[in-house]
GROMACS .gro file of N, CA and C in nm:
model
  267
    1MET      N    1   0.024  -0.239   0.856
    1MET     CA    2   0.165  -0.247   0.879
    1MET      C    3   0.232  -0.145   0.788
    2ILE      N    4   0.322  -0.067   0.844
    2ILE     CA    5   0.396   0.032   0.766
    2ILE      C    6   0.544   0.000   0.778
    3LEU      N    7   0.608  -0.025   0.664
    3LEU     CA    8   0.749  -0.063   0.659
    3LEU      C    9   0.824   0.034   0.569
    4THR      N   10   0.937   0.088   0.615
    4THR     CA   11   1.015   0.178   0.530
    4THR      C   12   1.108   0.103   0.435
    5ASP      N   13   1.139  -0.024   0.465
    5ASP     CA   14   1.216  -0.106   0.372
    5ASP      C   15   1.191  -0.254   0.402
    6ASP      N   16   1.262  -0.343   0.334
    6ASP     CA   17   1.240  -0.487   0.346
    6ASP      C   18   1.300  -0.549   0.472
    7MET      N   19   1.378  -0.474   0.546
    7MET     CA   20   1.444  -0.519   0.669
    7MET      C   21   1.549  -0.626   0.644
    8HIS      N   22   1.599  -0.635   0.522
    8HIS     CA   23   1.711  -0.722   0.488
    8HIS      C   24   1.769  -0.673   0.356
    9THR      N   25   1.887  -0.718   0.326
    9THR     CA   26   1.955  -0.676   0.203
    9THR      C   27   1.950  -0.788   0.101
   10ILE      N   28   1.920  -0.752  -0.024
   10ILE     CA   29   1.928  -0.845  -0.137
   10ILE      C   30   2.034  -0.789  -0.231
   11ARG      N   31   2.134  -0.871  -0.264
   11ARG     CA   32   2.243  -0.826  -0.350
   11ARG      C   33   2.248  -0.905  -0.481
   12ASP      N   34   2.293  -0.837  -0.585
   12ASP     CA   35   2.320  -0.904  -0.711
   12ASP      C   36   2.440  -0.997  -0.689
   13MET      N   37   2.426  -1.121  -0.731
   13MET     CA   38   2.528  -1.221  -0.705
   13MET      C   39   2.662  -1.186  -0.771
   14HIS      N   40   2.660  -1.120  -0.885
   14HIS     CA   41   2.784  -1.092  -0.959
   14HIS      C   42   2.847  -0.958  -0.921
   15SER      N   43   2.766  -0.853  -0.911
   15SER     CA   44   2.824  -0.722  -0.883
   15SER      C   45   2.832  -0.691  -0.733
   16GLY      N   46   2.753  -0.760  -0.654
   16GLY     CA   47   2.750  -0.732  -0.511
   16GLY      C   48   2.667  -0.611  -0.475
   17LYS      N   49   2.608  -0.543  -0.575
   17LYS     CA   50   2.529  -0.424  -0.548
   17LYS      C   51   2.393  -0.461  -0.488
   18ARG      N   52   2.350  -0.379  -0.398
   18ARG     CA   53   2.218  -0.397  -0.338
   18ARG      C   54   2.111  -0.372  -0.443
   19VAL      N   55   2.011  -0.461  -0.451
   19VAL     CA   56   1.906  -0.445  -0.552
   19VAL      C   57   1.772  -0.403  -0.493
   20ASN      N   58   1.756  -0.411  -0.361
   20ASN     CA   59   1.635  -0.359  -0.300
   20ASN      C   60   1.670  -0.231  -0.224
   21PRO      N   61   1.581  -0.134  -0.223
   21PRO     CA   62   1.615  -0.005  -0.162
   21PRO      C   63   1.628  -0.014  -0.011
   22TYR      N   64   1.717   0.071   0.044
   22TYR     CA   65   1.733   0.081   0.188
   22TYR      C   66   1.655   0.204   0.235
   23GLY      N   67   1.569   0.183   0.332
   23GLY     CA   68   1.493   0.295   0.388
   23GLY      C   69   1.400   0.355   0.284
   24GLY      N   70   1.308   0.429   0.326
   24GLY     CA   71   1.215   0.493   0.234
   24GLY      C   72   1.121   0.582   0.313
   25ARG      N   73   1.069   0.679   0.244
   25ARG     CA   74   0.977   0.773   0.304
   25ARG      C   75   0.835   0.725   0.280
   26VAL      N   76   0.751   0.736   0.378
   26VAL     CA   77   0.610   0.701   0.364
   26VAL      C   78   0.527   0.825   0.390
   27VAL      N   79   0.440   0.860   0.293
   27VAL     CA   80   0.351   0.974   0.307
   27VAL      C   81   0.208   0.923   0.297
   28ILE      N   82   0.131   0.949   0.400
   28ILE     CA   83  -0.010   0.908   0.403
   28ILE      C   84  -0.094   1.033   0.422
   29GLY      N   85  -0.179   1.061   0.324
   29GLY     CA   86  -0.263   1.180   0.330
   29GLY      C   87  -0.365   1.173   0.442
   30GLU      N   88  -0.446   1.276   0.451
   30GLU     CA   89  -0.550   1.282   0.553
   30GLU      C   90  -0.665   1.187   0.520
   31ARG      N   91  -0.725   1.129   0.623
   31ARG     CA   92  -0.844   1.044   0.610
   31ARG      C   93  -0.823   0.927   0.514
   32VAL      N   94  -0.714   0.855   0.532
   32VAL     CA   95  -0.691   0.734   0.452
   32VAL      C   96  -0.739   0.614   0.534
   33TRP      N   97  -0.823   0.533   0.474
   33TRP     CA   98  -0.877   0.414   0.539
   33TRP      C   99  -0.796   0.295   0.488
   34MET      N  100  -0.728   0.226   0.580
   34MET     CA  101  -0.649   0.109   0.544
   34MET      C  102  -0.721  -0.017   0.590
   35GLY      N  103  -0.751  -0.105   0.497
   35GLY     CA  104  -0.820  -0.229   0.531
   35GLY      C  105  -0.732  -0.323   0.612
   36LEU      N  106  -0.797  -0.426   0.665
   36LEU     CA  107  -0.731  -0.527   0.747
   36LEU      C  108  -0.609  -0.585   0.677
   37GLU      N  109  -0.497  -0.591   0.747
   37GLU     CA  110  -0.371  -0.650   0.700
   37GLU      C  111  -0.311  -0.581   0.577
   38ALA      N  112  -0.346  -0.456   0.554
   38ALA     CA  113  -0.282  -0.380   0.447
   38ALA      C  114  -0.137  -0.354   0.483
   39ILE      N  115  -0.049  -0.351   0.383
   39ILE     CA  116   0.093  -0.324   0.403
   39ILE      C  117   0.128  -0.199   0.324
   40ILE      N  118   0.193  -0.104   0.391
   40ILE     CA  119   0.238   0.019   0.328
   40ILE      C  120   0.390   0.011   0.325
   41LYS      N  121   0.449   0.012   0.204
   41LYS     CA  122   0.593  -0.005   0.188
   41LYS      C  123   0.663   0.129   0.173
   42GLY      N  124   0.795   0.128   0.190
   42GLY     CA  125   0.876   0.248   0.175
   42GLY      C  126   0.855   0.314   0.040
   43ASN      N  127   0.859   0.444   0.038
   43ASN     CA  128   0.838   0.528  -0.081
   43ASN      C  129   0.692   0.528  -0.127
   44ALA      N  130   0.600   0.484  -0.041
   44ALA     CA  131   0.458   0.496  -0.073
   44ALA      C  132   0.413   0.639  -0.046
   45ASP      N  133   0.327   0.689  -0.133
   45ASP     CA  134   0.268   0.823  -0.118
   45ASP      C  135   0.119   0.806  -0.148
   46ILE      N  136   0.039   0.802  -0.043
   46ILE     CA  137  -0.104   0.773  -0.058
   46ILE      C  138  -0.182   0.902  -0.043
   47GLY      N  139  -0.261   0.935  -0.145
   47GLY     CA  140  -0.339   1.057  -0.145
   47GLY      C  141  -0.450   1.056  -0.042
   48SER      N  142  -0.492   1.174   0.000
   48SER     CA  143  -0.598   1.191   0.100
   48SER      C  144  -0.729   1.130   0.055
   49ASP      N  145  -0.811   1.094   0.154
   49ASP     CA  146  -0.947   1.042   0.132
   49ASP      C  147  -0.951   0.917   0.045
   50SER      N  148  -0.847   0.836   0.055
   50SER     CA  149  -0.841   0.712  -0.023
   50SER      C  150  -0.867   0.592   0.066
   51VAL      N  151  -0.890   0.478   0.001
   51VAL     CA  152  -0.910   0.351   0.069
   51VAL      C  153  -0.806   0.253   0.014
   52ILE      N  154  -0.733   0.187   0.105
   52ILE     CA  155  -0.640   0.082   0.066
   52ILE      C  156  -0.706  -0.049   0.110
   53GLY      N  157  -0.732  -0.136   0.015
   53GLY     CA  158  -0.806  -0.259   0.041
   53GLY      C  159  -0.735  -0.355   0.134
   54ALA      N  160  -0.814  -0.442   0.196
   54ALA     CA  161  -0.761  -0.543   0.286
   54ALA      C  162  -0.657  -0.629   0.213
   55ARG      N  163  -0.547  -0.657   0.281
   55ARG     CA  164  -0.436  -0.739   0.231
   55ARG      C  165  -0.370  -0.684   0.105
   56SER      N  166  -0.387  -0.556   0.079
   56SER     CA  167  -0.321  -0.492  -0.035
   56SER      C  168  -0.184  -0.442   0.010
   57MET      N  169  -0.093  -0.420  -0.087
   57MET     CA  170   0.040  -0.368  -0.058
   57MET      C  171   0.058  -0.238  -0.135
   58ALA      N  172   0.062  -0.128  -0.061
   58ALA     CA  173   0.074   0.004  -0.122
   58ALA      C  174   0.221   0.039  -0.141
   59THR      N  175   0.258   0.069  -0.265
   59THR     CA  176   0.392   0.116  -0.300
   59THR      C  177   0.377   0.228  -0.400
   60GLY      N  178   0.472   0.317  -0.410
   60GLY     CA  179   0.465   0.424  -0.510
   60GLY      C  180   0.354   0.523  -0.478
   61VAL      N  181   0.315   0.597  -0.580
   61VAL     CA  182   0.216   0.703  -0.565
   61VAL      C  183   0.077   0.647  -0.596
   62LEU      N  184  -0.016   0.665  -0.501
   62LEU     CA  185  -0.155   0.627  -0.520
   62LEU      C  186  -0.239   0.753  -0.508
   63PRO      N  187  -0.331   0.774  -0.603
   63PRO     CA  188  -0.402   0.903  -0.610
   63PRO      C  189  -0.502   0.925  -0.496
   64ALA      N  190  -0.528   1.051  -0.468
   64ALA     CA  191  -0.630   1.089  -0.371
   64ALA      C  192  -0.766   1.045  -0.421
   65ASN      N  193  -0.859   1.029  -0.328
   65ASN     CA  194  -0.998   0.996  -0.360
   65ASN      C  195  -1.011   0.873  -0.448
   66SER      N  196  -0.939   0.766  -0.410
   66SER     CA  197  -0.944   0.644  -0.490
   66SER      C  198  -0.950   0.522  -0.400
   67VAL      N  199  -0.999   0.412  -0.456
   67VAL     CA  200  -0.994   0.282  -0.391
   67VAL      C  201  -0.882   0.205  -0.460
   68CYS      N  202  -0.783   0.161  -0.383
   68CYS     CA  203  -0.667   0.092  -0.437
   68CYS      C  204  -0.658  -0.047  -0.375
   69VAL      N  205  -0.644  -0.149  -0.459
   69VAL     CA  206  -0.639  -0.286  -0.410
   69VAL      C  207  -0.533  -0.365  -0.486
   70GLY      N  208  -0.490  -0.475  -0.425
   70GLY     CA  209  -0.399  -0.569  -0.492
   70GLY      C  210  -0.257  -0.560  -0.440
   71VAL      N  211  -0.173  -0.645  -0.502
   71VAL     CA  212  -0.030  -0.651  -0.469
   71VAL      C  213   0.046  -0.644  -0.601
   72PRO      N  214   0.102  -0.530  -0.635
   72PRO     CA  215   0.094  -0.404  -0.563
   72PRO      C  216  -0.044  -0.339  -0.583
   73ALA      N  217  -0.081  -0.252  -0.489
   73ALA     CA  218  -0.211  -0.185  -0.496
   73ALA      C  219  -0.218  -0.093  -0.617
   74ARG      N  220  -0.330  -0.097  -0.685
   74ARG     CA  221  -0.359  -0.012  -0.802
   74ARG      C  222  -0.499   0.045  -0.786
   75PRO      N  223  -0.523   0.166  -0.837
   75PRO     CA  224  -0.658   0.223  -0.828
   75PRO      C  225  -0.757   0.141  -0.910
   76VAL      N  226  -0.869   0.105  -0.849
   76VAL     CA  227  -0.977   0.036  -0.920
   76VAL      C  228  -1.100   0.126  -0.929
   77ARG      N  229  -1.100   0.233  -0.853
   77ARG     CA  230  -1.210   0.329  -0.856
   77ARG      C  231  -1.152   0.465  -0.817
   78THR      N  232  -1.189   0.569  -0.887
   78THR     CA  233  -1.142   0.704  -0.855
   78THR      C  234  -1.261   0.795  -0.832
   79GLU      N  235  -1.232   0.915  -0.787
   79GLU     CA  236  -1.335   1.016  -0.759
   79GLU      C  237  -1.437   0.967  -0.657
   80ILE      N  238  -1.384   0.911  -0.546
   80ILE     CA  239  -1.471   0.863  -0.438
   80ILE      C  240  -1.452   0.950  -0.314
   81VAL      N  241  -1.550   0.947  -0.228
   81VAL     CA  242  -1.539   0.998  -0.092
   81VAL      C  243  -1.594   0.888  -0.002
   82TRP      N  244  -1.545   0.880   0.120
   82TRP     CA  245  -1.597   0.778   0.212
   82TRP      C  246  -1.636   0.843   0.343
   83GLU      N  247  -1.725   0.776   0.415
   83GLU     CA  248  -1.777   0.827   0.541
   83GLU      C  249  -1.758   0.723   0.652
   84HIS      N  250  -1.747   0.769   0.775
   84HIS     CA  251  -1.738   0.678   0.889
   84HIS      C  252  -1.869   0.603   0.911
   85ALA      N  253  -1.979   0.670   0.886
   85ALA     CA  254  -2.110   0.609   0.911
   85ALA      C  255  -2.133   0.495   0.811
   86ASP      N  256  -2.193   0.386   0.860
   86ASP     CA  257  -2.229   0.273   0.775
   86ASP      C  258  -2.381   0.263   0.777
   87VAL      N  259  -2.445   0.335   0.686
   87VAL     CA  260  -2.592   0.342   0.683
   87VAL      C  261  -2.645   0.294   0.548
   88PRO      N  262  -2.765   0.234   0.548
   88PRO     CA  263  -2.821   0.189   0.419
   88PRO      C  264  -2.861   0.310   0.332
   89GLU      N  265  -2.871   0.287   0.205
   89GLU     CA  266  -2.915   0.392   0.111
   89GLU      C  267  -3.063   0.411   0.119
   0.00000   0.00000   0.00000
């Protein structure tokens, strides 16, 4: 799922100012593998050849050639490459 914003407004009760961003740019590099039910939020910038783990939420800048997991997603492994083939070692 790719969302550019929260699809609703949240305001500060006293000032009336919006506290969640409206709209956002999403940049997804080449060959990014997104796991089942991953969420990509506005202002996400995901580097090429990366993996976003299942049920993770990608926000902000995530480096190329990395495995990123969690809410929010964070790199847990860097300097990786992945292949379409699923073969034993």
